[in-house]
Short mmCIF file of C-alpha atoms in Angstrom, two decimals:
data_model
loop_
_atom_site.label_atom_id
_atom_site.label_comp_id
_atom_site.label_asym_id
_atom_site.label_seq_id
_atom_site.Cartn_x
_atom_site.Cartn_y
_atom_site.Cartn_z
CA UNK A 1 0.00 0.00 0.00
CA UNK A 2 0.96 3.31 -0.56
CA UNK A 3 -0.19 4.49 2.88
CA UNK A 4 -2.28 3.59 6.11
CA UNK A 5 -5.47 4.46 6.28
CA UNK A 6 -6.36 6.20 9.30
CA UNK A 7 -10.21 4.71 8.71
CA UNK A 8 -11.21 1.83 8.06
CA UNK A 9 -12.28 0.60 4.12
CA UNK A 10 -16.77 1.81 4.33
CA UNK A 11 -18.72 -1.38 3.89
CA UNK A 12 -20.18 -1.58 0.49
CA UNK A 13 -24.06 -2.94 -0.34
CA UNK A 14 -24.03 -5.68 -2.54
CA UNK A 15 -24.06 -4.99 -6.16
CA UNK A 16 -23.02 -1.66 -6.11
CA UNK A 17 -20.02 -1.03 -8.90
CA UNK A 18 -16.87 -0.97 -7.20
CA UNK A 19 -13.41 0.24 -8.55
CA UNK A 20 -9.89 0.05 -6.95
CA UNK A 21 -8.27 3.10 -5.88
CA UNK A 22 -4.59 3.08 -8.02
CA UNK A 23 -2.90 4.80 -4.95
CA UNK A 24 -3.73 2.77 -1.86
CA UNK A 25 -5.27 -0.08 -3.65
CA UNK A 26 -8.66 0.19 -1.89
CA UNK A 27 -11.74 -1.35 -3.56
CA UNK A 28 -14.38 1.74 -3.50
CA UNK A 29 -18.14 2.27 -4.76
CA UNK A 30 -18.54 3.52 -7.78
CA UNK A 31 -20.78 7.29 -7.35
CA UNK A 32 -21.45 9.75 -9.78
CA UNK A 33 -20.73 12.53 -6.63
CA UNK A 34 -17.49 10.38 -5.41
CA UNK A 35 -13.93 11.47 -5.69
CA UNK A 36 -12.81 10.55 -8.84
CA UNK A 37 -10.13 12.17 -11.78
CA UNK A 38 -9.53 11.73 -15.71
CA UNK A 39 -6.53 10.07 -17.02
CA UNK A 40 -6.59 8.93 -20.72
CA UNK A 41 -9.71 8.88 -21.39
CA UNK A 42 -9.93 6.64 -17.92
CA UNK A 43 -12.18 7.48 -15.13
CA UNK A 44 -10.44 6.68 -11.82
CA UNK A 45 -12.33 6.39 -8.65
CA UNK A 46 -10.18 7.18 -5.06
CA UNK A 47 -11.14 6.54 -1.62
CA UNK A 48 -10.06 9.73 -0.09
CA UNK A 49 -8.99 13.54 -1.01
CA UNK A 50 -5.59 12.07 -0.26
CA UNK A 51 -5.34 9.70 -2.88
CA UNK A 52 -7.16 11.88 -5.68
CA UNK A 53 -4.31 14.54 -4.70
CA UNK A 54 -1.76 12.39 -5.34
CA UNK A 55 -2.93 10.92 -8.28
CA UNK A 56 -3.89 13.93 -9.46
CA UNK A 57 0.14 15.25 -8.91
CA UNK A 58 1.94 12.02 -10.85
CA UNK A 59 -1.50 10.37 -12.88
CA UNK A 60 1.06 8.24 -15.23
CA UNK A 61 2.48 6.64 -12.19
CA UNK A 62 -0.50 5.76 -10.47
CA UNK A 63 -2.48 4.80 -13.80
CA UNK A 64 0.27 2.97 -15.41
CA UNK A 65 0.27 0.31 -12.27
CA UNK A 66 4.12 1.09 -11.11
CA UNK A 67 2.85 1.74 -7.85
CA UNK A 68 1.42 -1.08 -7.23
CA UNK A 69 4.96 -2.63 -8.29
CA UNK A 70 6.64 -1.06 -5.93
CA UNK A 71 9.94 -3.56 -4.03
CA UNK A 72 8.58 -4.99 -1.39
CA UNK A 73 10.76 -5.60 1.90
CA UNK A 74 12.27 -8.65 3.06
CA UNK A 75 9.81 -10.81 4.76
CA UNK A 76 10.21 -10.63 9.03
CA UNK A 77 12.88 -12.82 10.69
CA UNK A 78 14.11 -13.51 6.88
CA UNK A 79 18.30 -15.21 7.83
CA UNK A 80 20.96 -14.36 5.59
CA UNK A 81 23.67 -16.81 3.88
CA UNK A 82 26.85 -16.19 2.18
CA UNK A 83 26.25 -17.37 -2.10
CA UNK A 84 29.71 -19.11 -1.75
CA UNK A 85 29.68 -20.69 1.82
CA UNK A 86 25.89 -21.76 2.53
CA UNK A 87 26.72 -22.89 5.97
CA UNK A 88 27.23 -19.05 7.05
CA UNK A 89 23.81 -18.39 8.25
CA UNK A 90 22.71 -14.99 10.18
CA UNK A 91 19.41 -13.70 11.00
CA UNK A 92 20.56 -9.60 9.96
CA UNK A 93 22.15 -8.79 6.72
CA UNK A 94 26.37 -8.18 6.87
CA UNK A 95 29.07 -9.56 5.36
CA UNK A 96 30.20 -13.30 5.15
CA UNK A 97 33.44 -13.52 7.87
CA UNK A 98 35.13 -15.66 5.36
CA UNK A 99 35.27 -14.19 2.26
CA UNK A 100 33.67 -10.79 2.84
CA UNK A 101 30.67 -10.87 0.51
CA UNK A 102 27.22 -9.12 1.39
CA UNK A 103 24.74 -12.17 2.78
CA UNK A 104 21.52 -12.50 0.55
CA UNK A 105 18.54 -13.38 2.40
CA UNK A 106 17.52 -16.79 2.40
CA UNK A 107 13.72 -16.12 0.94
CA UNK A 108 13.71 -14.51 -2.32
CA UNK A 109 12.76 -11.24 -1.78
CA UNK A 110 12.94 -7.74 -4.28
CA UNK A 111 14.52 -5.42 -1.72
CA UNK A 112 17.34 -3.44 -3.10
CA UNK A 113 20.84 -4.14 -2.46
CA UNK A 114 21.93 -2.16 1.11
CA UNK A 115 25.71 -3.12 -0.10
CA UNK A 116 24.87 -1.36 -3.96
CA UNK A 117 23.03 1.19 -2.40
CA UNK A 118 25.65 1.93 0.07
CA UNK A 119 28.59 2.30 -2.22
CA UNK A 120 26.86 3.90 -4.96
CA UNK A 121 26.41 6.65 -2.34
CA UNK A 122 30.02 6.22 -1.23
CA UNK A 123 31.57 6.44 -4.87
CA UNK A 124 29.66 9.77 -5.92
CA UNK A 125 30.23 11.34 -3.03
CA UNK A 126 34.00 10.29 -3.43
CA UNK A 127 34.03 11.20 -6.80
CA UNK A 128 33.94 14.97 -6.38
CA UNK A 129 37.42 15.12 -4.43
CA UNK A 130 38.92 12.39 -6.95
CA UNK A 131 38.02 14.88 -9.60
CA UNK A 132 40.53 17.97 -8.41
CA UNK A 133 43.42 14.94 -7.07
CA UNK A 134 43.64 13.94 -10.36
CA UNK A 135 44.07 17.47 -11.77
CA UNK A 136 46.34 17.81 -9.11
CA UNK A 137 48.61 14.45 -9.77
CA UNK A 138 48.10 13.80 -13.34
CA UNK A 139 47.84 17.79 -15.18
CA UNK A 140 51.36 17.76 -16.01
CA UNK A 141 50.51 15.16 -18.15
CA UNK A 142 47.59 17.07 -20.07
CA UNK A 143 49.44 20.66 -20.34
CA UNK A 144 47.89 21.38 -16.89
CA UNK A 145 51.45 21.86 -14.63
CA UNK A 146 48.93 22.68 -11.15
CA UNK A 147 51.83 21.64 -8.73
CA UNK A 148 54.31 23.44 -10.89
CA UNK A 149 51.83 26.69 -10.26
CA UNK A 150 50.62 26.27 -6.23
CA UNK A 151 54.47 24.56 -5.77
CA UNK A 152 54.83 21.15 -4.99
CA UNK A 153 54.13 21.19 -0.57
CA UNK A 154 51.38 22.88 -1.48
CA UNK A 155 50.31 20.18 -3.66
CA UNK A 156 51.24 17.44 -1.71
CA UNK A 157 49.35 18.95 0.84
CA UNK A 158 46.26 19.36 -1.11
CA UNK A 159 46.63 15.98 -2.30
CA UNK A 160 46.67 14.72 1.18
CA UNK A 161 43.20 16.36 2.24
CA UNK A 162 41.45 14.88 -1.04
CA UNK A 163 42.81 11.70 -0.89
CA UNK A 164 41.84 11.51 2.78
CA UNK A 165 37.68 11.41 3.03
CA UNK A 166 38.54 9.06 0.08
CA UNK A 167 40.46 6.37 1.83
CA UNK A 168 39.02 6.98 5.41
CA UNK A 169 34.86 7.10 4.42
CA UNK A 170 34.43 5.99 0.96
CA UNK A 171 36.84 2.96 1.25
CA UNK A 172 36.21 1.94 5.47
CA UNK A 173 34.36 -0.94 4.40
CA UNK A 174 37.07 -2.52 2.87
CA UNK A 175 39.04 -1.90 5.85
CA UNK A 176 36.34 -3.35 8.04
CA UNK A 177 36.20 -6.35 5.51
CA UNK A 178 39.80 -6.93 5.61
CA UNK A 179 40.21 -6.59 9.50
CA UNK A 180 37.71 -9.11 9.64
CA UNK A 181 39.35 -10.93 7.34
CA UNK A 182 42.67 -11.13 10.05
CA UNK A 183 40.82 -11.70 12.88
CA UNK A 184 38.69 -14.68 10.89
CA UNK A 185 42.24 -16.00 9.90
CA UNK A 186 40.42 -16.04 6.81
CA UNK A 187 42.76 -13.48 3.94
CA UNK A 188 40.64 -13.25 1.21
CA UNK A 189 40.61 -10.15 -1.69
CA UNK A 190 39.57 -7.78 1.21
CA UNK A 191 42.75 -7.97 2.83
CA UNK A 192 44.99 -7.33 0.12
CA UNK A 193 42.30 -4.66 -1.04
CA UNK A 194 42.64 -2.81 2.59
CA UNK A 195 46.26 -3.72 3.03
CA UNK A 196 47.03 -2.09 -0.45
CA UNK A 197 44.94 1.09 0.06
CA UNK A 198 46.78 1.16 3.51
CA UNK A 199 50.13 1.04 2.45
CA UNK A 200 49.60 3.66 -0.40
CA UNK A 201 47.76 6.17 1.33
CA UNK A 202 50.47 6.16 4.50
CA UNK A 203 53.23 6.09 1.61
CA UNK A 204 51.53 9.03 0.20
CA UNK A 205 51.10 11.14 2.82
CA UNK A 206 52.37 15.08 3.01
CA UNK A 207 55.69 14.93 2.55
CA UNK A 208 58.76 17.72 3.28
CA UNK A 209 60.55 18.41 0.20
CA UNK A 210 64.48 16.95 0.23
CA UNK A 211 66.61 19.36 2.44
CA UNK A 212 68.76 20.20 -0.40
CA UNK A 213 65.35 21.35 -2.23
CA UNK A 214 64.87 23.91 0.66
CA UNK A 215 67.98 25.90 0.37
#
């Protein structure tokens, strides 16, 4: 449903002409006073203000049936199992502890991803400081000498606060994975993932230039 009702559905005589209501899915009576709206040459009938308002705001979703086709949630007290070792079983979603994938629920069931949703999120957000450490790192390369212009601390500086919400936010979860990973006694592509992202970020950090460079 699209939303509670806060009445319950009117009792309706028999053989009156009923319709269903395309936003809450309600089965109403049919009046020539009722609340109803006009949609391609479609009469729709709606059990409340409420719905005829929202039709009334979006009628191709409502009359075109995608909101009745709306993902439904995982069923209650649904357990989750890892696709390539079935005997990890867990009654909340998370990752398997041996080789780091996202557990799938048990039941088939149309709710979205949490793990794609999640690093979607993750990757745009993270995309709008790689944009600038690239210019930063890689110009020289396209006619576009930026550390050559700001000097190079100052680069390697700015380079260090990009790189940083990067590695710390956007990648934690492969950290997490890869921790888990040691403490499991379990190295699987997560460590080497976290372990290489580590190393390279620490390697990278700001850096003083050579004390022969400072004069």
């Amino acid at each position: 449903m699209d939303h509670d009702h806060p009445h319950a559905a009117p009792e309706i005589p028999a053989g009156t002409e009923t319709a269903k209501d395309p936003v809450c899915g309600m089965t109403v009576a049919v009046k020539p006073d009722g609340r109803h709206a006009e949609f391609e040459g479609e009469t729709f009938h709606f059990c409340s203000e409420r719905c005829q308002t929202k039709f009334k705001a979006d009628p191709w979703h409502y009359a075109s049936g995608r909101a009745a086709g709306k993902k439904k949630a995982a069923p209650a007290n649904v357990q989750y199992t890892c696709p390539m070792h079935p005997e990890i079983v867990r009654d909340a979603p998370g990752a398997c502890p041996l080789c780091g994938m996202a557990l799938e629920p048990m039941v088939p069931s149309d709710e979205p991803s949490h793990e794609l949703t999640d690093f979607t999120r993750r990757m745009w957000i993270s995309a709008a400081a790689a944009v600038p450490l690239i210019v930063l790192t890689m110009g020289g390369l396209v006619g576009l000498p930026v550390r050559d212009w700001i000097g190079h601390q100052v680069a390697s500086y700015l380079e260090f606060v990009l790189a940083t919400p990067i590695v710390l936010w956007a990648a934690w979860p492969f950290f997490k994975r890869g921790w888990d990973s040691i403490v499991n006694r379990s190295p699987n592509m997560w460590t080497l993932i976290s372990l290489g992202v580590g190393a390279a970020y620490v390697r990278r950090g700001p850096r003083r230039p050579p004390v022969h460079a400072r004069g």
